Amino acid sequence: MRMIRLLCALVLACTACSTSPAEKAAENKPCTPGFTCTTLRVPLDRQRPDGPSLDLAVIAADNVDAPRGVLLLLTGGPGQPGVPLLPNLRRNLHPDVLREYRLVMFDQRGTGPDGINCPALQETVGGSDFLTPPATAVDDCAQHIGSAAGYYGTPDTVDDIEQLRQFLKVDRLTIDGTSYGSFTAAQYGLKYPGQVRALVLDSVVPHKGFDPMGVDLMAASAGVLKEACRQDPACTTDPVADVAWLVQHVVSGTDLMESLAVASLNSVNPSLKGIPAILNSARNGDHSGLKELLERTTSKGLSYDTLSAGLHMATLCSDLRFPWSGKPDRKTALDDAVRRLDPKELYPYDVATARDQLMIQGCLRWPADRVSTYPAAQELTPRTLILHGTNDLFCPLDWAKWEKAHARDAELVVVPGSGHSVQRDPRGKAAVREFLLDN
């Protein structure tokens, strides 16, 4: 889900953890110093335990007797692996946390070197939530995955995590998930509350799901842009009005949503400094800065083992609820839903932006083999920390507020001026340390 994402400036490491098919899985293998790499074999379809299986790479710290147990980090996307990103992401955790917990990551099904690779889709949309995918690329990807396409939903990954817990021989997990990882963590907490010690949900995707047309995200972007302008003394323009004009006259809304969202990553430009000036210059005829922004802040160019576009599509199309759900004529159902949209609720974007979202145009063509089913419980019961940045253009702050309202024991920490992936911000890192070491 939109989930998601940590898309930029990710240093891939731990290459020694990758193994060839012939080397997979009988015993643990040293990899990054202080960690051991191994493989978890899971059934593709849990209703057919003797059917096809998947081998998921796992990396675990060697402090097996850590006093506070296992801390499982979940990455975003959907489509990011875990094992190669550990050297980068563990820097977001305070050394005290790494001493007190046994840090574990794994490559969720369909990710990493052995994950889903759809070359045409990967080339055209990379890890994007927004860019409109070519129809042929979507069709080729669905054909490539074939009958397995319906077995990459979040509930499948949730059950993989439960198998991982049993594999690690621990009673409970503490789970820290960012973006789409927050959705997965919450879904695990809903289905297996007794196996959860605590949750950290960073840059929240709400466990109820979200509108794949992106209506709430488009509406929230106006407030983020206005606040970013107020925080910058050099900003003297109206970036919201400029975005609206550019979407009508210069650039597609999906392309602009993509670039502004990527810019809001804490690894890129969470303050959005300089962006209002670029938008205003483009409105006044100088498109050079806008062109550079669109080329620089994009999810395109990511390789499948960094963020799999095919897995991204397979998960979203299983997980989300679409206007055509349960209806025989998808296009007619979509057209009806588009006609009901209120342009005022989409501003500064427009109806075309909603219709052309990756999730809409991709999943419109995706085979409806299997739809994700979720736990009946809708209240999170584990102790939970929710982190959100005010400048996040991937996930609206309202999503984090909804999550807190639907959790029994949750604290919401909103970090002013921070963007997507709050644990990259020292203030977010400090909040996680306090929460995880509190008791």
Short mmCIF file of C-alpha atoms in Angstrom, two decimals:
data_model
loop_
_atom_site.label_atom_id
_atom_site.label_comp_id
_atom_site.label_asym_id
_atom_site.label_seq_id
_atom_site.Cartn_x
_atom_site.Cartn_y
_atom_site.Cartn_z
CA MET A 1 0.00 0.00 0.00
CA ARG A 2 1.10 3.47 -0.21
CA MET A 3 2.50 2.64 1.46
CA ILE A 4 4.76 2.89 1.84
CA ARG A 5 8.20 3.53 1.15
CA LEU A 6 11.93 4.45 2.01
CA LEU A 7 12.58 4.72 -1.71
CA CYS A 8 15.73 6.85 -1.89
CA ALA A 9 19.30 6.80 -0.62
CA LEU A 10 19.12 3.18 0.57
CA VAL A 11 22.54 1.62 0.78
CA LEU A 12 22.33 -2.03 -0.15
CA ALA A 13 24.71 -4.19 1.82
CA CYS A 14 25.01 -7.66 3.37
CA THR A 15 25.59 -9.18 -0.06
CA ALA A 16 27.14 -12.18 1.65
CA CYS A 17 23.66 -13.02 2.91
CA SER A 18 22.46 -13.85 -0.59
CA THR A 19 22.68 -17.52 -1.43
CA SER A 20 22.26 -19.51 -4.58
CA PRO A 21 19.38 -22.01 -4.82
CA ALA A 22 21.81 -24.87 -4.26
CA GLU A 23 23.06 -23.34 -1.02
CA LYS A 24 19.68 -22.57 0.49
CA ALA A 25 18.70 -23.39 3.83
CA ALA A 26 19.78 -26.21 5.92
CA GLU A 27 21.85 -24.37 8.50
CA ASN A 28 22.57 -20.89 9.73
CA LYS A 29 25.33 -18.96 7.98
CA PRO A 30 27.38 -16.02 9.23
CA CYS A 31 26.99 -12.85 7.18
CA THR A 32 27.22 -9.25 8.46
CA PRO A 33 29.45 -9.30 11.58
CA GLY A 34 27.28 -9.89 14.62
CA PHE A 35 24.43 -11.39 12.57
CA THR A 36 23.51 -14.76 11.14
CA CYS A 37 21.68 -15.33 7.87
CA THR A 38 19.38 -18.24 7.22
CA THR A 39 16.31 -19.15 5.19
CA LEU A 40 12.67 -19.60 6.15
CA ARG A 41 10.71 -21.86 3.83
CA VAL A 42 7.00 -21.01 3.69
CA PRO A 43 4.13 -22.45 1.65
CA LEU A 44 2.90 -20.25 -1.19
CA ASP A 45 -0.67 -21.25 -0.26
CA ARG A 46 -1.20 -22.20 3.38
CA GLN A 47 -4.21 -24.26 2.37
CA ARG A 48 -1.77 -26.44 0.43
CA PRO A 49 1.19 -26.98 2.79
CA ASP A 50 2.61 -29.66 0.50
CA GLY A 51 2.33 -27.43 -2.58
CA PRO A 52 4.78 -24.83 -3.96
CA SER A 53 6.95 -23.04 -1.42
CA LEU A 54 8.97 -19.83 -1.13
CA ASP A 55 12.38 -19.38 0.49
CA LEU A 56 12.57 -16.13 2.49
CA ALA A 57 15.97 -14.79 3.52
CA VAL A 58 16.30 -13.97 7.24
CA ILE A 59 18.99 -12.05 9.11
CA ALA A 60 19.11 -12.11 12.92
CA ALA A 61 21.48 -10.55 15.44
CA ASP A 62 23.61 -12.99 17.38
CA ASN A 63 22.53 -11.70 20.82
CA VAL A 64 20.02 -14.52 21.15
CA ASP A 65 19.59 -13.86 24.86
CA ALA A 66 18.74 -10.15 24.48
CA PRO A 67 16.77 -9.22 27.63
CA ARG A 68 13.80 -7.71 25.79
CA GLY A 69 13.48 -10.33 23.08
CA VAL A 70 13.17 -9.96 19.31
CA LEU A 71 12.66 -6.64 17.52
CA LEU A 72 11.43 -7.32 13.99
CA LEU A 73 11.89 -4.46 11.51
CA LEU A 74 9.43 -4.38 8.59
CA THR A 75 10.23 -2.39 5.46
CA GLY A 76 7.82 -0.61 3.15
CA GLY A 77 6.58 -0.61 -0.39
CA PRO A 78 5.07 -3.15 -0.57
CA GLY A 79 8.06 -4.53 -2.41
CA GLN A 80 11.14 -3.73 -0.32
CA PRO A 81 13.33 -6.56 0.94
CA GLY A 82 14.64 -6.64 4.49
CA VAL A 83 18.01 -8.40 4.62
CA PRO A 84 19.98 -6.06 2.30
CA LEU A 85 18.64 -2.97 4.09
CA LEU A 86 19.65 -3.96 7.61
CA PRO A 87 23.03 -2.15 7.61
CA ASN A 88 21.24 1.06 6.63
CA LEU A 89 18.13 0.82 8.76
CA ARG A 90 19.78 -0.28 12.00
CA ARG A 91 21.39 3.18 12.09
CA ASN A 92 17.92 4.52 12.82
CA LEU A 93 17.90 2.64 16.14
CA HIS A 94 19.67 3.86 19.28
CA PRO A 95 22.58 1.65 20.43
CA ASP A 96 20.72 1.00 23.68
CA VAL A 97 17.86 -0.53 21.69
CA LEU A 98 20.27 -2.74 19.75
CA ARG A 99 21.74 -4.00 23.04
CA GLU A 100 18.39 -4.70 24.66
CA TYR A 101 16.71 -6.35 21.67
CA ARG A 102 17.67 -9.00 19.15
CA LEU A 103 17.24 -7.27 15.80
CA VAL A 104 15.70 -9.39 13.01
CA MET A 105 14.75 -8.62 9.41
CA PHE A 106 13.56 -10.79 6.54
CA ASP A 107 12.74 -10.58 2.85
CA GLN A 108 8.96 -10.62 2.68
CA ARG A 109 7.52 -12.93 0.04
CA GLY A 110 8.07 -11.64 -3.49
CA THR A 111 10.96 -9.32 -2.54
CA GLY A 112 14.74 -9.41 -2.76
CA PRO A 113 17.03 -11.18 -5.24
CA ASP A 114 14.62 -14.12 -5.55
CA GLY A 115 11.55 -11.87 -5.70
CA ILE A 116 9.13 -10.99 -8.47
CA ASN A 117 10.81 -9.38 -11.46
CA CYS A 118 8.55 -7.81 -14.12
CA PRO A 119 11.03 -5.90 -16.31
CA ALA A 120 8.59 -3.72 -18.28
CA LEU A 121 6.62 -2.68 -15.21
CA GLN A 122 9.82 -2.15 -13.23
CA GLU A 123 11.24 0.14 -15.91
CA THR A 124 8.12 2.28 -16.29
CA VAL A 125 6.99 2.77 -12.68
CA GLY A 126 9.78 1.48 -10.43
CA GLY A 127 8.57 1.63 -6.85
CA SER A 128 5.92 4.30 -7.40
CA ASP A 129 2.44 4.44 -5.88
CA PHE A 130 1.30 7.10 -8.33
CA LEU A 131 2.77 6.85 -11.84
CA THR A 132 0.27 5.53 -14.39
CA PRO A 133 1.43 2.07 -15.52
CA PRO A 134 1.31 1.09 -19.22
CA ALA A 135 -1.41 -1.48 -19.82
CA THR A 136 0.94 -3.87 -21.62
CA ALA A 137 3.41 -3.78 -18.72
CA VAL A 138 0.65 -4.68 -16.25
CA ASP A 139 -0.63 -7.50 -18.45
CA ASP A 140 2.89 -8.89 -18.96
CA CYS A 141 3.54 -8.85 -15.21
CA ALA A 142 0.28 -10.63 -14.35
CA GLN A 143 1.06 -13.26 -16.97
CA HIS A 144 4.59 -13.66 -15.61
CA ILE A 145 3.38 -14.31 -12.05
CA GLY A 146 0.56 -16.52 -13.32
CA SER A 147 -1.63 -18.48 -10.91
CA ALA A 148 0.48 -17.39 -7.92
CA ALA A 149 -0.59 -13.74 -8.31
CA GLY A 150 -3.21 -13.97 -5.56
CA TYR A 151 -0.79 -15.23 -2.88
CA TYR A 152 1.16 -12.06 -2.17
CA GLY A 153 -1.37 -10.20 -0.04
CA THR A 154 -0.57 -8.80 3.39
CA PRO A 155 -2.42 -11.63 5.21
CA ASP A 156 0.01 -14.07 3.57
CA THR A 157 2.94 -12.07 4.91
CA VAL A 158 1.31 -11.87 8.35
CA ASP A 159 1.23 -15.67 8.50
CA ASP A 160 4.86 -15.75 7.31
CA ILE A 161 5.74 -13.54 10.30
CA GLU A 162 3.97 -15.93 12.65
CA GLN A 163 5.96 -18.80 11.15
CA LEU A 164 9.12 -16.70 11.59
CA ARG A 165 8.25 -16.15 15.28
CA GLN A 166 7.96 -19.90 15.76
CA PHE A 167 11.20 -20.42 13.82
CA LEU A 168 12.96 -17.99 16.19
CA LYS A 169 11.51 -19.86 19.20
CA VAL A 170 10.17 -16.77 20.96
CA ASP A 171 6.80 -16.23 22.61
CA ARG A 172 6.30 -12.62 21.52
CA LEU A 173 7.64 -10.12 19.01
CA THR A 174 8.16 -6.40 19.15
CA ILE A 175 7.50 -5.15 15.63
CA ASP A 176 8.65 -1.85 14.12
CA GLY A 177 7.11 -1.14 10.70
CA THR A 178 7.48 1.90 8.45
CA SER A 179 4.93 2.96 5.82
CA TYR A 180 3.49 -0.25 4.31
CA GLY A 181 5.43 -2.01 7.07
CA SER A 182 3.20 -0.24 9.60
CA PHE A 183 0.14 -1.76 7.91
CA THR A 184 1.68 -5.23 8.04
CA ALA A 185 2.69 -4.78 11.68
CA ALA A 186 -0.83 -3.68 12.64
CA GLN A 187 -2.40 -6.57 10.75
CA TYR A 188 -0.16 -8.98 12.66
CA GLY A 189 -1.18 -7.26 15.89
CA LEU A 190 -4.85 -7.70 15.02
CA LYS A 191 -4.56 -11.39 14.12
CA TYR A 192 -1.99 -12.45 16.72
CA PRO A 193 -2.34 -9.97 19.61
CA GLY A 194 -1.07 -12.48 22.17
CA GLN A 195 2.21 -12.82 20.28
CA VAL A 196 2.98 -9.08 20.32
CA ARG A 197 4.90 -7.31 23.03
CA ALA A 198 4.70 -3.85 21.42
CA LEU A 199 4.31 -2.11 18.05
CA VAL A 200 6.06 0.88 16.50
CA LEU A 201 4.08 2.25 13.54
CA ASP A 202 6.04 4.85 11.59
CA SER A 203 4.45 6.94 8.78
CA VAL A 204 1.20 5.10 9.16
CA VAL A 205 -0.89 3.33 6.59
CA PRO A 206 -4.12 2.73 8.57
CA HIS A 207 -5.08 -0.87 9.17
CA LYS A 208 -8.55 -0.20 7.72
CA GLY A 209 -6.90 0.38 4.33
CA PHE A 210 -7.35 3.48 2.17
CA ASP A 211 -8.97 4.79 -0.98
CA PRO A 212 -6.90 3.63 -3.99
CA MET A 213 -7.91 6.79 -5.87
CA GLY A 214 -5.89 8.78 -3.35
CA VAL A 215 -8.67 11.25 -2.52
CA ASP A 216 -7.64 11.76 1.10
CA LEU A 217 -3.98 12.10 0.17
CA MET A 218 -4.70 14.70 -2.51
CA ALA A 219 -6.83 16.72 -0.12
CA ALA A 220 -4.16 16.59 2.61
CA SER A 221 -1.37 17.76 0.31
CA ALA A 222 -2.67 21.33 0.30
CA GLY A 223 -2.14 21.69 4.05
CA VAL A 224 1.36 20.19 3.85
CA LEU A 225 2.41 22.58 1.08
CA LYS A 226 0.99 25.61 2.89
CA GLU A 227 2.75 24.68 6.13
CA ALA A 228 6.06 24.05 4.32
CA CYS A 229 5.76 27.51 2.80
CA ARG A 230 5.09 29.08 6.20
CA GLN A 231 8.19 27.39 7.60
CA ASP A 232 10.41 28.85 4.86
CA PRO A 233 10.99 32.63 5.09
CA ALA A 234 11.98 32.63 1.41
CA CYS A 235 8.57 31.32 0.33
CA THR A 236 6.38 34.21 -0.85
CA THR A 237 4.11 32.35 -3.28
CA ASP A 238 1.08 30.06 -3.05
CA PRO A 239 2.37 26.55 -3.82
CA VAL A 240 -1.14 25.06 -3.65
CA ALA A 241 -2.49 27.35 -6.35
CA ASP A 242 0.66 26.74 -8.40
CA VAL A 243 0.21 22.95 -8.21
CA ALA A 244 -3.42 23.30 -9.32
CA TRP A 245 -2.43 25.43 -12.31
CA LEU A 246 0.42 23.13 -13.33
CA VAL A 247 -1.80 20.04 -13.18
CA GLN A 248 -4.25 21.73 -15.53
CA HIS A 249 -1.70 23.10 -17.99
CA VAL A 250 1.77 21.56 -17.75
CA VAL A 251 2.20 18.20 -15.98
CA SER A 252 0.09 15.18 -15.12
CA GLY A 253 -1.13 15.08 -11.56
CA THR A 254 0.24 11.59 -11.02
CA ASP A 255 3.73 12.68 -12.08
CA LEU A 256 3.65 15.67 -9.76
CA MET A 257 2.27 13.65 -6.84
CA GLU A 258 5.12 11.19 -7.34
CA SER A 259 7.87 13.82 -7.23
CA LEU A 260 6.46 15.79 -4.31
CA ALA A 261 5.93 12.61 -2.28
CA VAL A 262 9.47 11.36 -2.93
CA ALA A 263 10.80 14.78 -1.99
CA SER A 264 9.05 14.47 1.37
CA LEU A 265 11.14 11.46 2.36
CA ASN A 266 13.35 12.21 5.34
CA SER A 267 16.28 11.02 3.25
CA VAL A 268 15.57 13.60 0.53
CA ASN A 269 14.01 17.00 1.37
CA PRO A 270 11.44 16.73 4.17
CA SER A 271 11.23 20.50 4.62
CA LEU A 272 10.32 20.77 0.90
CA LYS A 273 12.67 23.76 0.87
CA GLY A 274 12.92 25.41 -2.52
CA ILE A 275 10.04 23.47 -4.03
CA PRO A 276 7.46 26.32 -3.86
CA ALA A 277 9.86 28.49 -5.86
CA ILE A 278 10.25 25.74 -8.49
CA LEU A 279 6.48 25.39 -8.79
CA ASN A 280 5.98 29.13 -9.14
CA SER A 281 8.73 29.48 -11.73
CA ALA A 282 7.14 26.72 -13.80
CA ARG A 283 3.78 28.44 -13.60
CA ASN A 284 5.46 31.58 -14.95
CA GLY A 285 7.03 29.81 -17.90
CA ASP A 286 10.41 28.57 -16.63
CA HIS A 287 10.03 24.78 -16.63
CA SER A 288 13.71 23.92 -16.11
CA GLY A 289 13.48 23.52 -12.34
CA LEU A 290 10.29 21.47 -12.58
CA LYS A 291 11.82 19.20 -15.19
CA GLU A 292 14.83 18.61 -12.95
CA LEU A 293 12.58 17.96 -9.95
CA LEU A 294 10.54 15.37 -11.85
CA GLU A 295 13.71 13.61 -12.99
CA ARG A 296 15.44 13.71 -9.61
CA THR A 297 12.64 12.87 -7.18
CA THR A 298 11.15 9.73 -8.63
CA SER A 299 10.77 6.06 -7.79
CA LYS A 300 11.61 5.11 -11.36
CA GLY A 301 14.97 3.48 -11.84
CA LEU A 302 14.76 1.24 -8.78
CA SER A 303 15.68 -2.38 -9.49
CA TYR A 304 13.26 -5.17 -8.65
CA ASP A 305 15.47 -6.40 -5.79
CA THR A 306 15.36 -2.90 -4.25
CA LEU A 307 11.60 -2.50 -4.61
CA SER A 308 9.67 -4.95 -6.75
CA ALA A 309 7.02 -3.29 -8.92
CA GLY A 310 5.47 -6.69 -9.58
CA LEU A 311 5.12 -7.52 -5.89
CA HIS A 312 3.86 -3.98 -5.29
CA MET A 313 1.08 -4.51 -7.79
CA ALA A 314 0.22 -8.02 -6.64
CA THR A 315 -0.11 -6.96 -2.99
CA LEU A 316 -2.08 -3.79 -3.61
CA CYS A 317 -4.48 -5.49 -5.98
CA SER A 318 -5.18 -8.20 -3.39
CA ASP A 319 -5.31 -5.92 -0.36
CA LEU A 320 -7.34 -2.89 -1.45
CA ARG A 321 -11.04 -2.51 -2.08
CA PHE A 322 -11.86 -0.98 -5.47
CA PRO A 323 -14.96 0.64 -6.98
CA TRP A 324 -15.48 -2.49 -9.08
CA SER A 325 -15.15 -4.97 -6.22
CA GLY A 326 -17.78 -7.67 -6.70
CA LYS A 327 -19.04 -6.17 -9.98
CA PRO A 328 -18.72 -7.89 -13.36
CA ASP A 329 -17.95 -4.76 -15.42
CA ARG A 330 -14.91 -3.10 -13.89
CA LYS A 331 -14.66 -0.19 -16.31
CA THR A 332 -18.31 0.83 -15.93
CA ALA A 333 -18.01 0.65 -12.14
CA LEU A 334 -14.88 2.81 -12.26
CA ASP A 335 -16.52 5.35 -14.58
CA ASP A 336 -19.45 5.60 -12.17
CA ALA A 337 -17.11 6.14 -9.22
CA VAL A 338 -15.14 8.81 -11.08
CA ARG A 339 -18.35 10.69 -11.92
CA ARG A 340 -19.23 10.80 -8.23
CA LEU A 341 -15.94 12.46 -7.26
CA ASP A 342 -16.13 16.02 -5.95
CA PRO A 343 -13.33 18.08 -7.59
CA LYS A 344 -13.22 20.33 -4.53
CA GLU A 345 -12.12 17.36 -2.42
CA LEU A 346 -9.23 16.65 -4.79
CA TYR A 347 -7.79 20.16 -4.99
CA PRO A 348 -5.05 21.03 -5.93
CA TYR A 349 -5.25 17.87 -8.03
CA ASP A 350 -8.14 16.83 -10.26
CA VAL A 351 -10.39 13.97 -11.31
CA ALA A 352 -7.92 12.78 -13.95
CA THR A 353 -5.27 12.39 -11.24
CA ALA A 354 -7.60 10.17 -9.21
CA ARG A 355 -8.55 8.05 -12.22
CA ASP A 356 -4.95 7.65 -13.41
CA GLN A 357 -3.43 6.47 -10.09
CA LEU A 358 -1.18 3.43 -10.40
CA MET A 359 -3.41 1.42 -8.09
CA ILE A 360 -6.51 2.18 -10.17
CA GLN A 361 -5.12 1.72 -13.66
CA GLY A 362 -2.92 -1.22 -12.65
CA CYS A 363 -5.45 -3.16 -10.61
CA LEU A 364 -8.19 -2.46 -13.17
CA ARG A 365 -6.38 -4.98 -15.39
CA TRP A 366 -5.06 -7.31 -12.68
CA PRO A 367 -6.59 -10.80 -12.39
CA ALA A 368 -9.09 -11.05 -9.53
CA ASP A 369 -7.83 -14.45 -8.37
CA ARG A 370 -7.90 -13.88 -4.63
CA VAL A 371 -8.85 -11.00 -2.33
CA SER A 372 -7.18 -10.42 1.03
CA THR A 373 -9.30 -11.18 4.08
CA TYR A 374 -8.63 -9.40 7.35
CA PRO A 375 -9.29 -10.11 11.04
CA ALA A 376 -12.74 -9.16 12.32
CA ALA A 377 -11.16 -7.21 15.19
CA GLN A 378 -10.60 -3.55 14.36
CA GLU A 379 -9.03 -2.36 17.61
CA LEU A 380 -5.31 -2.81 18.15
CA THR A 381 -4.71 -4.09 21.69
CA PRO A 382 -0.88 -4.21 21.98
CA ARG A 383 1.02 -1.26 23.42
CA THR A 384 1.73 0.97 20.39
CA LEU A 385 3.83 3.98 19.42
CA ILE A 386 2.64 5.88 16.33
CA LEU A 387 5.08 8.25 14.61
CA HIS A 388 4.17 10.77 11.94
CA GLY A 389 5.82 13.74 10.26
CA THR A 390 3.82 16.85 9.38
CA ASN A 391 5.48 17.11 5.94
CA ASP A 392 4.70 13.56 4.82
CA LEU A 393 3.21 13.56 1.31
CA PHE A 394 2.92 9.77 1.16
CA CYS A 395 0.68 9.30 4.20
CA PRO A 396 -1.72 11.98 5.54
CA LEU A 397 -1.55 12.83 9.23
CA ASP A 398 -5.24 11.92 9.49
CA TRP A 399 -4.25 8.28 8.91
CA ALA A 400 -2.07 8.34 12.04
CA LYS A 401 -4.87 9.99 14.03
CA TRP A 402 -7.32 7.30 12.88
CA GLU A 403 -4.86 4.60 13.91
CA LYS A 404 -4.52 6.07 17.41
CA ALA A 405 -8.32 6.26 17.74
CA HIS A 406 -8.52 2.55 16.93
CA ALA A 407 -5.81 1.36 19.30
CA ARG A 408 -6.41 0.60 22.97
CA ASP A 409 -2.99 1.66 24.29
CA ALA A 410 -1.36 3.98 21.77
CA GLU A 411 0.77 7.11 21.90
CA LEU A 412 0.90 9.39 18.85
CA VAL A 413 4.08 11.44 18.37
CA VAL A 414 3.81 14.03 15.60
CA VAL A 415 7.18 15.48 14.59
CA PRO A 416 6.88 19.01 13.08
CA GLY A 417 8.74 19.48 9.82
CA SER A 418 9.60 15.79 9.52
CA GLY A 419 8.73 13.81 6.42
CA HIS A 420 8.15 10.17 5.55
CA SER A 421 10.08 7.59 7.63
CA VAL A 422 10.26 9.49 10.92
CA GLN A 423 12.89 7.23 12.50
CA ARG A 424 15.42 8.80 10.15
CA ASP A 425 14.78 12.02 12.07
CA PRO A 426 16.72 12.27 15.40
CA ARG A 427 13.47 13.21 17.13
CA GLY A 428 11.79 10.07 15.87
CA LYS A 429 14.78 7.95 16.82
CA ALA A 430 14.67 9.37 20.35
CA ALA A 431 10.93 8.69 20.67
CA VAL A 432 11.43 5.04 19.67
CA ARG A 433 14.26 4.62 22.17
CA GLU A 434 12.13 5.98 24.98
CA PHE A 435 9.16 3.81 24.03
CA LEU A 436 11.09 0.55 23.59
CA LEU A 437 13.11 0.96 26.77
CA ASP A 438 10.30 2.36 28.89
CA ASN A 439 9.48 -0.86 30.70
#
